[in-house]
PDB file of C-alpha atoms and ligand atoms in Angstrom:
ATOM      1  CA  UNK M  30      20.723  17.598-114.133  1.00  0.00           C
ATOM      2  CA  UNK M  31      21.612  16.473-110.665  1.00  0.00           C
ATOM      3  CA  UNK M  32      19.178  16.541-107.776  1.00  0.00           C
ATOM      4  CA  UNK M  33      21.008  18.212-105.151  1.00  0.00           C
ATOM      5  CA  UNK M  34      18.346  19.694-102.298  1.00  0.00           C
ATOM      6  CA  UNK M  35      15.846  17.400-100.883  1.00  0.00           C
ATOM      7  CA  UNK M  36      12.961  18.741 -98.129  1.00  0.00           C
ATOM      8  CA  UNK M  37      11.872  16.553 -95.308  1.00  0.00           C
ATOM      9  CA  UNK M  38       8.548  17.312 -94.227  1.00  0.00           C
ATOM     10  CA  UNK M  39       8.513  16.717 -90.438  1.00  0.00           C
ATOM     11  CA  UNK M  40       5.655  19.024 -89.067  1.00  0.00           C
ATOM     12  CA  UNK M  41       3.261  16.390 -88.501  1.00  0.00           C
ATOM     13  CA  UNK M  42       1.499  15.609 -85.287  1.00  0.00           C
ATOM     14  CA  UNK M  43       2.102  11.739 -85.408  1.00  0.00           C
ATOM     15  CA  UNK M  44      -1.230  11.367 -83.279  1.00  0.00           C
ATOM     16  CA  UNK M  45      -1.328   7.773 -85.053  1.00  0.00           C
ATOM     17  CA  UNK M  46       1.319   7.068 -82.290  1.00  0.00           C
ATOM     18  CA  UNK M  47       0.237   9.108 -79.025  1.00  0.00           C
ATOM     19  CA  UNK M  48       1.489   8.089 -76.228  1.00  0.00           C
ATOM     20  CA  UNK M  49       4.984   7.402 -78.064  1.00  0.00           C
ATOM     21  CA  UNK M  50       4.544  10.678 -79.836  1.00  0.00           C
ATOM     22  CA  UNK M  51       3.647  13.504 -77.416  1.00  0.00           C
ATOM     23  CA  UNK M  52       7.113  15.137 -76.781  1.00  0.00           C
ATOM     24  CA  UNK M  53       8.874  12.640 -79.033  1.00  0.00           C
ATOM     25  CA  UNK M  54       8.818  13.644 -82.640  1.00  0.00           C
ATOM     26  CA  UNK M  55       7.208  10.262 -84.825  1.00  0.00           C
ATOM     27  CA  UNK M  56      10.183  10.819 -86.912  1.00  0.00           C
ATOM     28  CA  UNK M  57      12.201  10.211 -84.055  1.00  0.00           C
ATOM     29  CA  UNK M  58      10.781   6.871 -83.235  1.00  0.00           C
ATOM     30  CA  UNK M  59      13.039   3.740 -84.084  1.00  0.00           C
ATOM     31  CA  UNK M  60      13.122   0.843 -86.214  1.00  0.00           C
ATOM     32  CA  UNK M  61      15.943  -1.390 -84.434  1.00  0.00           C
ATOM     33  CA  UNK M  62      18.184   1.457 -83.258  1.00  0.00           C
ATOM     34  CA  UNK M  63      18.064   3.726 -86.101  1.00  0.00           C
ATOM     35  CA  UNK M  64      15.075   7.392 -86.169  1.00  0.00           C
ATOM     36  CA  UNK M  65      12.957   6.597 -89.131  1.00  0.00           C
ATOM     37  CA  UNK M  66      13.977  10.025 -90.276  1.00  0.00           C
ATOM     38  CA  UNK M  67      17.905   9.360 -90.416  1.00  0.00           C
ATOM     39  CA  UNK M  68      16.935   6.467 -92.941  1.00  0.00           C
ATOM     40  CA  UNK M  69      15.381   9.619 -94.875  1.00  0.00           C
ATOM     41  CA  UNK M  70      18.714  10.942 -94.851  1.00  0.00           C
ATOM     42  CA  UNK M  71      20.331   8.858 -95.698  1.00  0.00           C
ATOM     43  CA  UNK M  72      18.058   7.814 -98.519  1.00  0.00           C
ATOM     44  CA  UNK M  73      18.400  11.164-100.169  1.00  0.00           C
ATOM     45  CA  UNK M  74      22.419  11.351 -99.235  1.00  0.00           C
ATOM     46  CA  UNK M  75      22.911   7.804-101.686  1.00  0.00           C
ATOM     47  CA  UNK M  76      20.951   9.758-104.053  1.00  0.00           C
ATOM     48  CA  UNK M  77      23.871  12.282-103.904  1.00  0.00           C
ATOM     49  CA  UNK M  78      21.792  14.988-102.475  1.00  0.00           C
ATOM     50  CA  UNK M  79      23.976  17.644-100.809  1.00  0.00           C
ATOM     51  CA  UNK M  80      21.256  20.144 -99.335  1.00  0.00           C
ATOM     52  CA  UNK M  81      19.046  18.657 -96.582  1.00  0.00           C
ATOM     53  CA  UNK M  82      16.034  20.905 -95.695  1.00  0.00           C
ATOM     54  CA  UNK M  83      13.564  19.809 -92.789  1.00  0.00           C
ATOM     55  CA  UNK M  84      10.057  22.047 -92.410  1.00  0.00           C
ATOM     56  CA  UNK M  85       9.430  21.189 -88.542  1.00  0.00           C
ATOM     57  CA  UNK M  86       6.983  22.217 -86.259  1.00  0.00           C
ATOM     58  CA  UNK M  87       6.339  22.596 -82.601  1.00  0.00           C
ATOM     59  CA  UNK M  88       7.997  20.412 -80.593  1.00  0.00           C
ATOM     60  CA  UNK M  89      10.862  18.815 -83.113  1.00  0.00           C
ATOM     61  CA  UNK M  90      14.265  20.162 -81.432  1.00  0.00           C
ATOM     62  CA  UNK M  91      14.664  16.325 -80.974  1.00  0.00           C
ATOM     63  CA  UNK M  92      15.393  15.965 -85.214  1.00  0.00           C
ATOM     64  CA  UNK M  93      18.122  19.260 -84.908  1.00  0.00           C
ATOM     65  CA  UNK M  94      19.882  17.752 -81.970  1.00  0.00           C
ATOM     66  CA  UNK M  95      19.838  14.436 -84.016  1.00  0.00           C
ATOM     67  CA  UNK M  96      21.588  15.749 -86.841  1.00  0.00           C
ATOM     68  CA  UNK M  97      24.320  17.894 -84.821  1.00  0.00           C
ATOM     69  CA  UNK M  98      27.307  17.222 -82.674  1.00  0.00           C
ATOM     70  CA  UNK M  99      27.027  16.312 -78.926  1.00  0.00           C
ATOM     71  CA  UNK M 100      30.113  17.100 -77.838  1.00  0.00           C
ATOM     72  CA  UNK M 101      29.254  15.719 -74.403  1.00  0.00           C
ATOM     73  CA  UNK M 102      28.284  12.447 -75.630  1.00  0.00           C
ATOM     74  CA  UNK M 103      31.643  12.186 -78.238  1.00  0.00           C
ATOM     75  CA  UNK M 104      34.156  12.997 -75.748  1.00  0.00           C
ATOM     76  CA  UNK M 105      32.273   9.804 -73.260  1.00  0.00           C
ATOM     77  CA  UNK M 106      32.640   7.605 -76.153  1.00  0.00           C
ATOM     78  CA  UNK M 107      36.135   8.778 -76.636  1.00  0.00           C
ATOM     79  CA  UNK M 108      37.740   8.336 -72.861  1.00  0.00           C
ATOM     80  CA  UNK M 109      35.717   4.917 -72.948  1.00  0.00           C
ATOM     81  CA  UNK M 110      37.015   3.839 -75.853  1.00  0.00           C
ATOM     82  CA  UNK M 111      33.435   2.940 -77.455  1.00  0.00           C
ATOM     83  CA  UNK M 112      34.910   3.669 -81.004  1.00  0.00           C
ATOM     84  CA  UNK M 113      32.300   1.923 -83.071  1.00  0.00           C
ATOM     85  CA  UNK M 114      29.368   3.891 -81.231  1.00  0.00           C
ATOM     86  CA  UNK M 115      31.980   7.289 -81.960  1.00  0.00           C
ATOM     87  CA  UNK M 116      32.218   6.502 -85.389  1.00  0.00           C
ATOM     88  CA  UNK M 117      28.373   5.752 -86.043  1.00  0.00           C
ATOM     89  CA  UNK M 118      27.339   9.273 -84.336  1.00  0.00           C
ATOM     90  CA  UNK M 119      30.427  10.918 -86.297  1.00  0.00           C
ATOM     91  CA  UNK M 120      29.663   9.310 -89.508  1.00  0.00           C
ATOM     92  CA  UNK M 121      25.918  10.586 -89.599  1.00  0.00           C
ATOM     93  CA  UNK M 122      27.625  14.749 -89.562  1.00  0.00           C
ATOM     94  CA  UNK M 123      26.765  16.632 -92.567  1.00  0.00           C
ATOM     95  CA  UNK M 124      29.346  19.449 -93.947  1.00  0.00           C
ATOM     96  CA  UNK M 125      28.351  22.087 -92.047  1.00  0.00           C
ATOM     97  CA  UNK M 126      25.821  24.377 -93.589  1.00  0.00           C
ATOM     98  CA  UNK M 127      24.178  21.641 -95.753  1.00  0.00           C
ATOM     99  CA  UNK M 128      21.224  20.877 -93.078  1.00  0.00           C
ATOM    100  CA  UNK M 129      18.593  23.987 -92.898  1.00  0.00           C
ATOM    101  CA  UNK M 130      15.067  23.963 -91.161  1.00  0.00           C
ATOM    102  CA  UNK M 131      12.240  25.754 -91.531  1.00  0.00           C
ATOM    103  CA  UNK M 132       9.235  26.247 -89.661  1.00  0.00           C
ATOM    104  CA  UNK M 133       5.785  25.281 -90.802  1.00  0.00           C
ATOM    105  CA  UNK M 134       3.712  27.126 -88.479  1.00  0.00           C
ATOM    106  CA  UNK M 135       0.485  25.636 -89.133  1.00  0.00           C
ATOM    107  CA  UNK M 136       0.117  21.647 -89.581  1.00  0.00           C
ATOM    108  CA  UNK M 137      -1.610  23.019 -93.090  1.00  0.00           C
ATOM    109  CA  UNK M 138      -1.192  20.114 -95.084  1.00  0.00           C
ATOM    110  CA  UNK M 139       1.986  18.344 -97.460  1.00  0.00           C
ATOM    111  CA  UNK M 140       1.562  20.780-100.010  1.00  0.00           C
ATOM    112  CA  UNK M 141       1.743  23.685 -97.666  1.00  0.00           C
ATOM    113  CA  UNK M 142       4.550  22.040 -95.945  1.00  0.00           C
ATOM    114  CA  UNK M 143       6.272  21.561 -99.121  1.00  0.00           C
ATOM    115  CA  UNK M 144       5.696  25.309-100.211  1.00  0.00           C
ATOM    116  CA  UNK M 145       7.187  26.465 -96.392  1.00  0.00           C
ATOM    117  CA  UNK M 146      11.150  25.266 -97.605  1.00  0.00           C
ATOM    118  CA  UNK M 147      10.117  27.731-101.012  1.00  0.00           C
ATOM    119  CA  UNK M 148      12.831  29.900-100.179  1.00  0.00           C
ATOM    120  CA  UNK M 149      15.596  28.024 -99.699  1.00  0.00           C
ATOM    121  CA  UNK M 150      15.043  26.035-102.995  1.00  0.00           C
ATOM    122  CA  UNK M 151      15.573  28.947-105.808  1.00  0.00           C
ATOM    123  CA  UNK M 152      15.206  27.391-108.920  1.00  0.00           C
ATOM    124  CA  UNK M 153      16.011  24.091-109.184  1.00  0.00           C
ATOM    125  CA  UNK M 154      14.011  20.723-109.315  1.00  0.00           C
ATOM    126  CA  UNK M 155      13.939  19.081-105.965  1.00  0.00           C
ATOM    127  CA  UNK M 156      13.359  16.071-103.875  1.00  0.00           C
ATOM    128  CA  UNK M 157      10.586  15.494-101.232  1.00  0.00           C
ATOM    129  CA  UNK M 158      11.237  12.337 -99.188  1.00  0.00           C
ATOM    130  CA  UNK M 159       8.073  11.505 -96.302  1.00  0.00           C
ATOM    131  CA  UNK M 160       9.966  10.116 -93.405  1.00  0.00           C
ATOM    132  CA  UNK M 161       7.158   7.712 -92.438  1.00  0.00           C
ATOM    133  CA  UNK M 162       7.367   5.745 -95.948  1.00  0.00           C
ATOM    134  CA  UNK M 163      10.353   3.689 -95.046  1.00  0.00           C
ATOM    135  CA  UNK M 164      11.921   1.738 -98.210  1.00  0.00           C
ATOM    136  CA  UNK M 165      14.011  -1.299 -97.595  1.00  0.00           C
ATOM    137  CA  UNK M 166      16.441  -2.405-100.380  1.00  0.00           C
ATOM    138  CA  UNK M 167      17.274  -0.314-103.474  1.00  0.00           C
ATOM    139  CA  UNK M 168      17.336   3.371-102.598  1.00  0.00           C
ATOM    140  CA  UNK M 169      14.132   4.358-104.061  1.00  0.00           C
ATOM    141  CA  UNK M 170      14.964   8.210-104.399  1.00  0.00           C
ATOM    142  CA  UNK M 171      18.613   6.989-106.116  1.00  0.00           C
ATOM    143  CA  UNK M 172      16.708   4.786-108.978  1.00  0.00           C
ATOM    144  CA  UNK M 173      13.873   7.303-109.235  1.00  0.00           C
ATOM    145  CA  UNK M 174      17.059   9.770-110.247  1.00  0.00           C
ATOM    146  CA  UNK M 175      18.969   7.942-112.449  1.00  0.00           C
ATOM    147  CA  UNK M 176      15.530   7.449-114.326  1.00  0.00           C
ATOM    148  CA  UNK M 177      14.453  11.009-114.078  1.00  0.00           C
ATOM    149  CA  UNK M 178      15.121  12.991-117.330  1.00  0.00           C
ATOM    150  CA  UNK M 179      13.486  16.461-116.356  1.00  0.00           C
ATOM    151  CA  UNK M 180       9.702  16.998-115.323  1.00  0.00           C
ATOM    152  CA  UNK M 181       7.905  15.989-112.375  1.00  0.00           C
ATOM    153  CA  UNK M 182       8.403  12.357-111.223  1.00  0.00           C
ATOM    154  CA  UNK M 183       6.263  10.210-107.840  1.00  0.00           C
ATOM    155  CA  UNK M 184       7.114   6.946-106.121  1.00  0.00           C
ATOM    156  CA  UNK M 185       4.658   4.223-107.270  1.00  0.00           C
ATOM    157  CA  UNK M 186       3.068   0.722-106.164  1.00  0.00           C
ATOM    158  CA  UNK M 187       0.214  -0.955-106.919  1.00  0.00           C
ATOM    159  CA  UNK M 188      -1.714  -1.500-103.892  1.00  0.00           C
ATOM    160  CA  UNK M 189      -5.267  -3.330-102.887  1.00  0.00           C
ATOM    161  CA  UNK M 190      -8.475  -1.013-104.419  1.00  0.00           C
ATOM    162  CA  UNK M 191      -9.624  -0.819-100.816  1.00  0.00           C
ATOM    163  CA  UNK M 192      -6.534   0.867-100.082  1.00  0.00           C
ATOM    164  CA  UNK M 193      -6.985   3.445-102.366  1.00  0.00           C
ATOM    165  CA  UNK M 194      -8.091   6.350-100.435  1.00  0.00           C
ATOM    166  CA  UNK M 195      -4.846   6.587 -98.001  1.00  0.00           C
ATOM    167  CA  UNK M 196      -3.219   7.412-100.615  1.00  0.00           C
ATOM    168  CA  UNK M 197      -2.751  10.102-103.689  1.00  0.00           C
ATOM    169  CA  UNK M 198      -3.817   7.439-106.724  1.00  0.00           C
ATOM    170  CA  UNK M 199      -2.937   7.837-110.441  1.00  0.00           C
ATOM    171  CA  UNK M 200      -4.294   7.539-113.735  1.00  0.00           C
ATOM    172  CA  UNK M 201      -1.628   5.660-116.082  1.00  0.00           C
ATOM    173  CA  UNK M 202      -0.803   6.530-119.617  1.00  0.00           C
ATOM    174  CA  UNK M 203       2.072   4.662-121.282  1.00  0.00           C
ATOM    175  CA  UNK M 204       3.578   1.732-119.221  1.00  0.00           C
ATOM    176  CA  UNK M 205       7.356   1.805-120.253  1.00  0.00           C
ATOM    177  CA  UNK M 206       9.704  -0.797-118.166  1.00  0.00           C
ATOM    178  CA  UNK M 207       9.738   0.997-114.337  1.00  0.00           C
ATOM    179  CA  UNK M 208       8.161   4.402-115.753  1.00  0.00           C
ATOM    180  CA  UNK M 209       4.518   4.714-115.584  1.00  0.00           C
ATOM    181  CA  UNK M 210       3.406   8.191-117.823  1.00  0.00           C
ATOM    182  CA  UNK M 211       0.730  10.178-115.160  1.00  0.00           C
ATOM    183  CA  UNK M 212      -1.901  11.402-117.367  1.00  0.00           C
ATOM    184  CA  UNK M 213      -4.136  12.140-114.013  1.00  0.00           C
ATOM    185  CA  UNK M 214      -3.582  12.199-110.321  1.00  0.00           C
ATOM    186  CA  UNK M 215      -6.219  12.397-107.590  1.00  0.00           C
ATOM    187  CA  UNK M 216      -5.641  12.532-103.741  1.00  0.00           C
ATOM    188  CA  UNK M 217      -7.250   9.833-101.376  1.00  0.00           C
ATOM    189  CA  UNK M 218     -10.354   8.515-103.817  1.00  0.00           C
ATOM    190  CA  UNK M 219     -12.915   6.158-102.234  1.00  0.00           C
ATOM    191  CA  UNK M 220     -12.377   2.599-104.076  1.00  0.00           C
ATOM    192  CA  UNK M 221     -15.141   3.203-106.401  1.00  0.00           C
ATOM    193  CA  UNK M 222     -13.856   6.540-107.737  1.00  0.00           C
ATOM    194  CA  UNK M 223      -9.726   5.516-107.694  1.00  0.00           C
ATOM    195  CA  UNK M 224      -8.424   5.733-111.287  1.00  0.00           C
ATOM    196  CA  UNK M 225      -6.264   2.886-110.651  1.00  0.00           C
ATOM    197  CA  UNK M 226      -4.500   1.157-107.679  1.00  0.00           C
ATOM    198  CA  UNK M 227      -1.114   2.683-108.483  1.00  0.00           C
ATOM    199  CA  UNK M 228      -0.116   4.756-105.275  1.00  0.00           C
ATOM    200  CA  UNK M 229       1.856   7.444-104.726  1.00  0.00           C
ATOM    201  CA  UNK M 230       4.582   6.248-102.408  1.00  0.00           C
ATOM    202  CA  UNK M 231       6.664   9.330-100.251  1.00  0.00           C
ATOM    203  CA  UNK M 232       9.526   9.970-102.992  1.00  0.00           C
ATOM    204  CA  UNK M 233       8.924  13.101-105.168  1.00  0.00           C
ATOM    205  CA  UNK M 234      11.263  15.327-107.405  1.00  0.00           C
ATOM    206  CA  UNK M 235       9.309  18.004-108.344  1.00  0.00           C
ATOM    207  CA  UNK M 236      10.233  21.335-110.248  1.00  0.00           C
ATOM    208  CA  UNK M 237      10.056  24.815-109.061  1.00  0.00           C
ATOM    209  CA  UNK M 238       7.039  25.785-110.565  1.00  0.00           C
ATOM    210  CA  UNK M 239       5.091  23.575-108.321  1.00  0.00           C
ATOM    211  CA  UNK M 240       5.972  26.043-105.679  1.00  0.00           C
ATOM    212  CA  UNK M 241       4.301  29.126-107.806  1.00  0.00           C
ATOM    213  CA  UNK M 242       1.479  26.389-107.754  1.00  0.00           C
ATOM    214  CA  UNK M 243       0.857  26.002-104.492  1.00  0.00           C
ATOM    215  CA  UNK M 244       1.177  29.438-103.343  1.00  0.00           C
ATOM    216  CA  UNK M 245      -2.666  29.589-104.481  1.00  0.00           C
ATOM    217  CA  UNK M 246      -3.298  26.127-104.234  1.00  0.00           C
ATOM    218  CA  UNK M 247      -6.409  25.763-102.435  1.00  0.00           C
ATOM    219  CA  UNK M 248      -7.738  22.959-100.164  1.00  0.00           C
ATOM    220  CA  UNK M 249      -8.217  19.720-101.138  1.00  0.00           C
ATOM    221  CA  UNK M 250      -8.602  16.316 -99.146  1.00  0.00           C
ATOM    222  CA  UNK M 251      -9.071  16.812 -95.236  1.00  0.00           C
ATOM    223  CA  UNK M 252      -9.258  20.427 -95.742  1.00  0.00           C
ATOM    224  CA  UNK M 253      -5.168  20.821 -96.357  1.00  0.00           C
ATOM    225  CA  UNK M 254      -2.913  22.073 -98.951  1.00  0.00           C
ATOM    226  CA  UNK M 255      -2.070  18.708-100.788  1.00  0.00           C
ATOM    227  CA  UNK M 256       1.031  18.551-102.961  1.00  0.00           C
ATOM    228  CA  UNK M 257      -0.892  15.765-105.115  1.00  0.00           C
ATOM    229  CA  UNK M 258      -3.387  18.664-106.378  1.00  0.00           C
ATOM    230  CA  UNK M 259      -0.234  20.720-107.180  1.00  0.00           C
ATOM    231  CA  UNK M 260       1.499  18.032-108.982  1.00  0.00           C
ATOM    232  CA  UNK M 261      -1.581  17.949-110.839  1.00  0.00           C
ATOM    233  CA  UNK M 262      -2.453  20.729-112.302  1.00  0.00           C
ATOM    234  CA  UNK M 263       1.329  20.347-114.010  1.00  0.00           C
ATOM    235  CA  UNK M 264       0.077  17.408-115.958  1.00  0.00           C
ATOM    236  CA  UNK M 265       0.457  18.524-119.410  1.00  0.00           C
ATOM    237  CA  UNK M 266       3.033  21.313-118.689  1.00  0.00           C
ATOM    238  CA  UNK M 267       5.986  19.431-117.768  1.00  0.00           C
ATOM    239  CA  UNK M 268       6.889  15.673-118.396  1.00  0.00           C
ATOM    240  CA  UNK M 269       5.571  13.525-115.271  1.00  0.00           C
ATOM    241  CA  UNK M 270       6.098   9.859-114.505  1.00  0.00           C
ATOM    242  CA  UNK M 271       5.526   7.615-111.973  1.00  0.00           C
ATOM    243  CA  UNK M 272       8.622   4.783-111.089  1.00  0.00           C
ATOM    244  CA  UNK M 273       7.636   1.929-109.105  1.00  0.00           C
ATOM    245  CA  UNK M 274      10.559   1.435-107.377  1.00  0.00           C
ATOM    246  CA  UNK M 275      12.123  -2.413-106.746  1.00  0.00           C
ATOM    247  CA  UNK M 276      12.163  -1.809-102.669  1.00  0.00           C
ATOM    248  CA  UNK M 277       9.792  -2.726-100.103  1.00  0.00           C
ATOM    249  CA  UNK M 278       7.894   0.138 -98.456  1.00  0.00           C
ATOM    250  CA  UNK M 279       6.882  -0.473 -94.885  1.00  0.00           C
ATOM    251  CA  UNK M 280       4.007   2.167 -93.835  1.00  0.00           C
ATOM    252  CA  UNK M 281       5.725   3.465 -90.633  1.00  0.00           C
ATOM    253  CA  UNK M 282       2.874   5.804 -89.756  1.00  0.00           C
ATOM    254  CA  UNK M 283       0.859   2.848 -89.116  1.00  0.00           C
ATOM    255  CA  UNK M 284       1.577   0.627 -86.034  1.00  0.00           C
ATOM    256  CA  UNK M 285       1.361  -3.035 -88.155  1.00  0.00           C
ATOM    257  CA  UNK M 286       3.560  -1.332 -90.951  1.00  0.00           C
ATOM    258  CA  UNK M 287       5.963  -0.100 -88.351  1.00  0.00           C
ATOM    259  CA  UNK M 288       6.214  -3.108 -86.488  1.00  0.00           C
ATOM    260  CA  UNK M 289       6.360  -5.045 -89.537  1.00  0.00           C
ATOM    261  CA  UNK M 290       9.421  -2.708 -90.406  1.00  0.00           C
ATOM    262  CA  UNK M 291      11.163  -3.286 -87.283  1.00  0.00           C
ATOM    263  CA  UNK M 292      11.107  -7.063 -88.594  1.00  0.00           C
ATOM    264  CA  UNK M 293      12.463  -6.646 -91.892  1.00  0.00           C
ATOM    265  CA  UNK M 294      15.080  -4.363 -90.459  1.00  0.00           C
ATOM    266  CA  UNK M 295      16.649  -6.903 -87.537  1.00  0.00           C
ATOM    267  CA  UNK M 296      16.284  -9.670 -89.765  1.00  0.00           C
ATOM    268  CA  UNK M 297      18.634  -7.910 -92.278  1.00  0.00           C
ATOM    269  CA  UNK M 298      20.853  -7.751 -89.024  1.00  0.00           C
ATOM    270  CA  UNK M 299      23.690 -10.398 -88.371  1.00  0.00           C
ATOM    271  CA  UNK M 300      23.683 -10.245 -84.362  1.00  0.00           C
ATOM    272  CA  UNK M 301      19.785 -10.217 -84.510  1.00  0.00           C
ATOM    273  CA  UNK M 302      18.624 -12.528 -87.160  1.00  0.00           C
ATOM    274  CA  UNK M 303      19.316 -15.890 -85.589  1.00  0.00           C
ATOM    275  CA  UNK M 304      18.560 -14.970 -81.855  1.00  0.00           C
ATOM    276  CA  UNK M 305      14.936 -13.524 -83.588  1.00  0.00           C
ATOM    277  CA  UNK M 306      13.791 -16.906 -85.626  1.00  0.00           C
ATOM    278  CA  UNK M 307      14.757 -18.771 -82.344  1.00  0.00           C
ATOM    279  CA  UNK M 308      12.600 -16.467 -80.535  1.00  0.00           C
ATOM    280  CA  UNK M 309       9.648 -16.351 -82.768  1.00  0.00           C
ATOM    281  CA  UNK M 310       9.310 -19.738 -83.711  1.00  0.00           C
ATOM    282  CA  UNK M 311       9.342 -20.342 -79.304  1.00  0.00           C
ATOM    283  CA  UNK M 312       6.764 -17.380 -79.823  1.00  0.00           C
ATOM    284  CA  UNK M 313       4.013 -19.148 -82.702  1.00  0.00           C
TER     285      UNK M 313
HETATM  286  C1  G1P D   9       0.802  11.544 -98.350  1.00  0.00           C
HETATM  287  C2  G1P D   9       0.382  12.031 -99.733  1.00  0.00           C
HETATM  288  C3  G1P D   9      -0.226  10.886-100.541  1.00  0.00           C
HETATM  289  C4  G1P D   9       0.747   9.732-100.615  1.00  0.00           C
HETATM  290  C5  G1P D   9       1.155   9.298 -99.183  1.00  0.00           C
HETATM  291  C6  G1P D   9       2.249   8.246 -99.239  1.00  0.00           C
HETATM  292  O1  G1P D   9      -0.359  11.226 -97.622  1.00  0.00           O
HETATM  293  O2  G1P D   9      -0.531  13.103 -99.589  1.00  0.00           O
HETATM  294  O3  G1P D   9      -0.545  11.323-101.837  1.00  0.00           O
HETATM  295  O4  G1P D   9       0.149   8.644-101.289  1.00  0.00           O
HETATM  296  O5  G1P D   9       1.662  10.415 -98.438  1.00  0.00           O
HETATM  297  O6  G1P D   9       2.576   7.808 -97.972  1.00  0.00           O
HETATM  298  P1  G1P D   9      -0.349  11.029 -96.012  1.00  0.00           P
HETATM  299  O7  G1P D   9       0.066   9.612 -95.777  1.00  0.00           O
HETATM  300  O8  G1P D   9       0.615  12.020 -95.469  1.00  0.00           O
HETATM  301  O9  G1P D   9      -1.762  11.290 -95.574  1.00  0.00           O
END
């Protein structure tokens, strides 16, 4: 079965980023000259989703004007004969009708954010792709698909135990190639009471019934709705496995991982790879 909706949750506050991210959403916010969440997008669209559903909040226009015509700014491109810049603003347009947003009213939590986009899914297994986990290389979502044989499935990578509570942390069963059987799941453990290091990473397909779940899911870490205490209470109802993708993830809600991300990203760049090195090795 195909994967054809995928759900952006972009209600967050981004206070990580504040001043950058007061009127500006965090998804918004660059790495070289691309909005971290158009890399989302795009992401999902190699994946061959078709159906792109954002939950937003207050203050996240920004992300619907992103992903819609300006007609003032495509006819200036056009009498000036910028073609290149035309075609890169035309080229992002999705068939109209295929972008829908929601409103999360309340910054409740992932899980609640998750359950927000509940009717516009129906009942199909979907993707969940968190903007601020930024994936260079292999399209993460597109190999966690072409591994995905039904069930619930989660981004994984190993990272250091005193790591372990920023992130939703599994217990392993079976170790098979990529695929990682979750016999356990637990969000943001202290070191000493992590099952493992493997991390959940922001890629999820998850079935409907995790929406049924969370409609009484009650609060877990930080006092929100979290999608990891969902996904777990499926363990044992419906396959689930963890893929550690082959990409690198830059953490773009952090300022280092960002930063580092801007790196990676404009050293994978022709006209900014050489004039960088020169620059950074005047720099060290
Ligand atoms: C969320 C999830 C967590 C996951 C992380 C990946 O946490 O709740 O399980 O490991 O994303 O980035 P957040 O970073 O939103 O606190």
């Amino acid at each position: 079965m195909k994967i054809r909706k995928a759900i952006f949750p972009v209600g967050g506050l981004g206070t990580r980023f504040l001043p950058a991210t007061k009127a500006l959403p965090k998804e918004m916010l660059p790495v070289v000259d691309k909005p971290l969440i158009q890399y989302a997008v795009e992401e999902a669209a190699a994946a061959g989703v078709e159906e792109f559903i954002f939950v937003t909040g207050r203050n996240k226009s920004a992300i619907e004007d992103h992903f819609d015509h300006s007609t003032e700014l495509e006819s200036a491109l056009l009498v000036k004969g910028k073609d290149s810049a035309l075609q890169t603003v035309q080229a992002m347009m999705k068939p109209p009708g295929s972008v829908s947003y929601v409103r999360q009213q309340e910054p409740a939590g992932l899980g609640h954010a998750v359950w927000c986009a509940r009717n516009l899914i129906g009942s199909e297994p979907v993707a969940v792709l968190l903007a601020d986990d930024l994936i260079l290389g292999e399209p993460a979502l597109k190999e966690m698909c072409e591994a995905w044989n039904g069930g619930n499935m989660v981004a994984t990578m190993n990272v250091e135990a005193e790591r372990t509570s920023s992130y939703g942390i599994v217990t392993p069963g079976e170790i098979n190639g990529n695929l990682i059987e979750v016999t356990g799941l637990v969000e943001k453990p202290n070191p000493e009471d992590a099952p493992s290091t493997i991390a959940i990473v922001g890629r999820y397909i998850i079935q409907p019934s995790v929406f049924t779940t969370l409609s009484t899911q009650s609060k877990g870490a930080g006092g929100e709705i979290q999608l990891t205490d969902a996904l777990s209470s499926e363990i044992g109802k419906t396959p689930f496995f963890g893929y550690q993708f082959s990409g690198t993830r830059f953490d773009c809600g952090s300022k280092l991982g960002f930063l580092q991300a801007n790196l990676a990203y404009a050293f994978q760049r022709d006209d900014l790879k050489e004039p960088l090195q020169k620059w950074l090795r005047e720099l060290i």
